[in-house]
Structures are given as structure tokens and as C-alpha cells.
C-alpha positions in Angstrom: 0.0 0.0 0.0 1.6 3.3 -1.1 -1.1 5.5 0.5 -0.8 8.0 -2.2 -4.2 9.4 -1.3 -3.8 9.3 2.5 -5.5 12.3 4.0 -7.5 13.0 0.8 -11.2 13.2 0.6 -12.8 11.7 -2.5 -16.3 11.6 -3.9 -17.2 8.9 -6.4 -20.6 8.6 -8.2 -22.2 5.7 -9.9 -21.1 2.9 -7.5 -24.1 0.6 -7.6 -22.5 -2.1 -9.8 -20.1 -4.4 -7.9 -18.3 -5.1 -11.3 -18.1 -1.6 -12.7 -15.4 1.0 -13.1 -16.6 3.0 -10.0 -16.5 -0.1 -7.8 -13.0 -0.9 -8.9 -12.0 2.8 -8.2 -13.6 2.5 -4.7 -11.2 -0.3 -3.8 -8.3 1.4 -5.5 -8.8 4.7 -3.6 -9.3 2.8 -0.3 -6.1 0.9 -0.9 -4.4 4.2 -1.3 -5.7 5.6 1.9 -8.5 7.9 0.8 -11.6 8.9 2.8 -14.6 8.2 0.6 -18.1 9.5 0.0 -19.9 7.2 -2.4 -23.1 8.2 -4.2 -25.5 6.2 -6.3 -29.2 6.6 -7.4 -29.9 3.0 -6.4 -29.5 1.7 -2.8 -29.2 -1.9 -4.2 -25.6 -2.7 -3.4 -24.5 0.3 -1.2 -24.6 -1.7 2.1 -22.7 -4.6 0.7 -20.1 -2.3 -0.9 -19.6 -0.4 2.4 -19.2 -3.6 4.3 -16.6 -5.0 1.8 -14.6 -1.8 2.1 -14.7 -1.7 5.9 -13.7 -5.4 6.1 -10.8 -5.0 3.6 -9.6 -1.6 4.9 -10.8 -1.2 8.5 -8.9 2.0 9.0 -10.5 3.7 6.1 -13.6 5.9 6.4 -16.4 5.3 3.9 -19.8 6.9 3.6 -22.5 5.8 1.2 -25.3 8.1 0.0 -28.4 7.3 -2.0 -28.9 10.2 -4.3 -29.2 11.1 -8.0 -25.9 12.4 -9.4 -27.8 14.5 -11.9 -29.7 16.3 -9.1 -28.3 19.7 -8.2 -29.3 19.6 -4.5 -27.7 16.1 -4.1 -24.3 17.1 -5.6 -24.2 20.4 -3.7 -25.0 18.4 -0.5 -22.3 15.8 -1.0 -19.6 18.4 -1.6 -20.8 20.3 1.5 -20.7 17.1 3.5 -17.1 16.5 2.5 -16.3 20.0 3.8 -18.3 19.5 7.0 -17.1 16.0 7.8 -13.5 16.1 6.5 -12.8 19.8 6.0 -11.6 19.3 2.5 -12.5 17.9 -0.9 -9.6 16.6 -3.1 -11.0 14.3 -5.8 -14.4 14.1 -7.5 -14.8 11.2 -9.9 -18.0 11.6 -11.9 -18.5 8.2 -13.3 -22.3 7.8 -13.1 -23.8 7.6 -16.5 -26.4 6.0 -18.8 -26.1 4.1 -22.1 -29.2 3.8 -24.3 -29.8 1.2 -27.0 -32.2 3.1 -29.2 -31.5 3.5 -32.9 -32.5 6.8 -34.5 -36.0 5.7 -35.7 -36.8 4.6 -32.1 -35.2 7.5 -30.3 -37.7 10.0 -28.9 -37.1 13.6 -27.9 -37.6 12.6 -24.3 -35.1 9.8 -24.6 -32.5 12.1 -26.2 -32.9 14.7 -23.4 -32.7 12.1 -20.7 -29.3 11.0 -22.0 -28.2 14.7 -21.9 -29.6 15.0 -18.3 -27.9 11.9 -17.0 -24.6 12.0 -18.8 -23.9 15.8 -19.4 -25.8 17.6 -16.6 -24.3 15.4 -13.9 -20.8 16.3 -15.1 -21.7 20.0 -15.1 -23.0 19.8 -11.6 -19.9 17.8 -10.5 -17.6 20.5 -11.8 -19.6 23.4 -10.5 -19.9 22.3 -6.9 -16.7 20.2 -6.4 -14.5 23.0 -7.8 -16.0 25.4 -5.4 -15.3 23.0 -2.5 -11.8 22.3 -3.7 -10.9 26.0 -3.5 -11.7 25.9 0.3 -8.5 25.6 2.4 -8.1 24.2 5.9 -4.7 24.4 7.6 -5.7 22.0 10.3 -6.2 19.3 7.7 -3.1 20.1 5.8 -4.7 22.0 2.9 -3.2 25.4 2.8 -3.8 26.1 -0.9 -6.6 25.6 -3.4 -6.5 22.4 -5.4 -8.0 19.1 -6.5 -8.8 16.8 -9.3 -12.1 16.4 -11.1 -12.3 13.3 -13.4 -15.2 12.7 -15.8 -15.9 9.5 -17.6 -16.6 10.2 -21.3 -16.2 8.0 -24.4 -13.8 7.7 -27.3 -16.4 7.3 -30.0 -16.9 11.0 -30.8 -13.6 12.7 -30.2 -13.0 13.5 -33.8 -15.5 16.3 -33.3 -13.3 18.2 -30.9 -9.7 19.4 -30.7 -9.3 18.6 -27.1 -6.5 17.2 -25.0 -7.6 14.1 -23.2 -6.1 11.2 -21.3 -6.5 7.7 -22.6 -5.1 4.7 -20.8 -3.1 3.2 -23.6 -2.8 3.6 -27.4 -5.5 1.0 -28.1 -8.1 3.6 -26.9 -7.3 5.8 -29.9 -8.7 3.1 -32.2 -12.2 3.8 -31.0 -12.1 7.6 -31.3 -13.6 7.7 -34.8 -15.5 4.4 -34.8 -18.9 6.0 -34.5 -20.0 3.3 -32.1 -22.9 3.8 -29.8 -26.2 5.6 -30.1 -26.7 9.2 -31.2 -28.0 10.4 -27.8 -25.3 8.7 -25.8 -22.4 9.8 -28.0 -23.7 13.4 -28.2 -24.1 13.6 -24.4 -20.5 12.3 -23.9 -19.3 14.9 -26.4 -20.8 17.6 -24.3 -18.9 16.2 -21.3 -15.6 16.8 -23.1 -16.7 20.3 -24.2 -17.7 21.2 -20.6 -14.3 20.1 -19.3 -12.4 21.9 -22.1 -14.2 25.2 -21.2 -14.1 25.0 -17.5 -10.4 24.2 -17.3 -9.7 27.7 -18.6 -12.1 29.2 -16.0 -10.2 27.4 -13.2 -6.8 28.8 -14.1 -4.5 29.4 -11.1 -6.6 27.4 -8.8 -4.6 24.1 -9.0 -7.8 22.3 -9.8 -7.3 19.8 -12.7 -10.2 18.6 -14.9 -9.7 15.5 -17.1 -12.0 13.3 -19.1 -11.3 9.6 -19.4 -12.3 8.2 -22.8 -12.5 4.5 -22.6 -12.5 1.8 -25.3 -14.4 -1.4 -24.7 -14.1 -2.6 -21.1 -16.0 -5.2 -19.2 -18.5 -3.4 -17.1 -22.2 -4.1 -16.2 -23.5 -1.5 -18.6 -22.3 -3.6 -21.6 -22.2 -6.9 -19.8 -25.0 -8.3 -22.0 -22.7 -8.0 -25.1 -20.0 -10.1 -23.4 -22.5 -12.7 -22.2 -23.9 -13.0 -25.7 -20.4 -13.5 -27.2 -19.5 -16.1 -24.5 -22.7 -18.1 -25.3 -21.6 -18.2 -28.9 -18.0 -19.2 -27.9 -16.7 -16.0 -29.4 -15.8 -13.9 -26.4 -12.2 -13.3 -27.6 -13.2 -12.8 -31.2 -16.2 -10.4 -31.2 -15.2 -6.8 -30.8 -18.2 -5.0 -32.4 -17.2 -1.6 -31.1 -13.4 -1.5 -31.2 -12.2 -1.7 -34.8 -8.7 -3.0 -33.9 -10.2 -5.8 -31.8 -8.5 -4.8 -28.6 -10.0 -4.7 -25.2 -9.4 -2.2 -22.3 -8.0 -3.9 -19.2 -9.1 -2.8 -15.7 -5.6 -2.6 -14.4 -4.5 -0.1 -17.0 -7.6 2.0 -16.2 -6.8 1.9 -12.5 -3.2 3.2 -13.1 -4.5 6.0 -15.2 -7.2 7.0 -12.7 -4.7 7.0 -9.8 -2.3 9.2 -11.8 -5.0 11.8 -12.4 -5.8 12.0 -8.7 -2.2 12.8 -7.6 -1.0 16.3 -8.1 2.0 16.6 -10.4 5.4 17.2 -8.7 
């Protein structure tokens, strides 16, 4: 245990799945010594997740909150709770999201706007309220200057639309940047996430608050688990790569290393 996040307070959204990216990040951050506030719309697995963290890392503090990550009151409240309970906020990982499966003929106006609300609005709220909290200092907790890291999960399927500096976990992610995979509403909402990050990073100059989007290629998470299950049933799990044109698969360990590097301030 390197404890690279010891003394840091981190918020992570979208932690319901026990097999998803956020769940893996929860254990990673706990392993590195962070104090955690975990938020998800569904209470389904929150008690089990909290119990697993406390059993694995009994010295670490973890709080679970049932709330909607796209709700302004909820995001403002979790950032305020970090300041009230821990006197600082250092990392906000906005990973909650939604992926639709509607082709254009079946996509309604309401469905399109719901993807925008869930995927784009929640990132706007995360940046708005977490950046304000990260600018708060507290000498007693060792934070004497403004600073922090805001990390947003986006997608690599639309980035040819933007000239934006992003982080990808390895060169295989680039293969999906122009693939056009996914639905119109999902890809458009994730494009908005990158645009928000690109604009806000200029507005946060000289605050030592970093904003990054992570644009993943295909990775085994519950959101697209059905695709892997179908491939496994056909005996083609290692052959079917319908989204990634180079046929390569994102590995969780490489994502973890990327995520951790974005949490730690540069020397």
C-alpha cells in the first residue's frame, strides 16, 4: 500500500455495480488511503459495498449516500458534506452515466434529453460544486492552498468532433475515437462532457484544480455486460469486438493506473 491518497477526501458517483469502473475505483482509492463519499441513485448494493470496504480496509472511512448524481441539490450536498465532515475535498470522480440502446428511428425527444440530463448535466454539476469546494482551504487538515482533481468519464467514439487534450489509458483507446459506435444520444451527451471540461479548465486557471475526461475503449462493465454474455454463449468472447475496430480490449488494471495518476498532483 503506497497510501498516495492518504489524508485526501474523494467523492465517487455511480457505484451501484459491484463489477463496474466505479466499484474498482472505490477499492483502489481505499487501498491508497482515501476517505470516501460514495453516491448512487440505487441503494441496491450500497450496504454490501460499504461492508466490503470496511472489512478490507478497517482503518479507512467510507460513507454511502443514495442520491441522484444529476440532481443539483444532491451534488451540492455531498460536496458540502465533504467539507463539514472532513474539512476538504480533493477528488471528484463523476462516473455515473447512462447508455441507451435506441437507434434513430426509435429515439424520442424525451429519450435524447434524458441522456443529456444523466450524462452531461451530472458532469456540469460535479464540476460546478466540487471545484468550489476544492478551493476551500483548511490548515488543520493540511490543505493550505486551493487544489484538487475532477475526473469525468466520457467516451472515445466521438472525439474527432473536438480538438481537445484528453487522457487515454493506452494507445488502443485511440482506435475507437472515430469508430462512431454507440447511439446518437449517448455519443452526443458524452461529447458535451468533453466540451464542458475543455471550457471549465480555462475558467479554473491558477486554482490548481485539474479537470480531465477519461475516454475508454471497450471494457468489461455491467453497462455492456450483455454483449460479453452473448459473445460467451456463442463461444466468441475473444473474437467479437463489435465496437473496437482494432479488436483490442481495455483492461481494468491499466484504467486503475490512469485513474490514480489523475488523482495525484504533479510534482
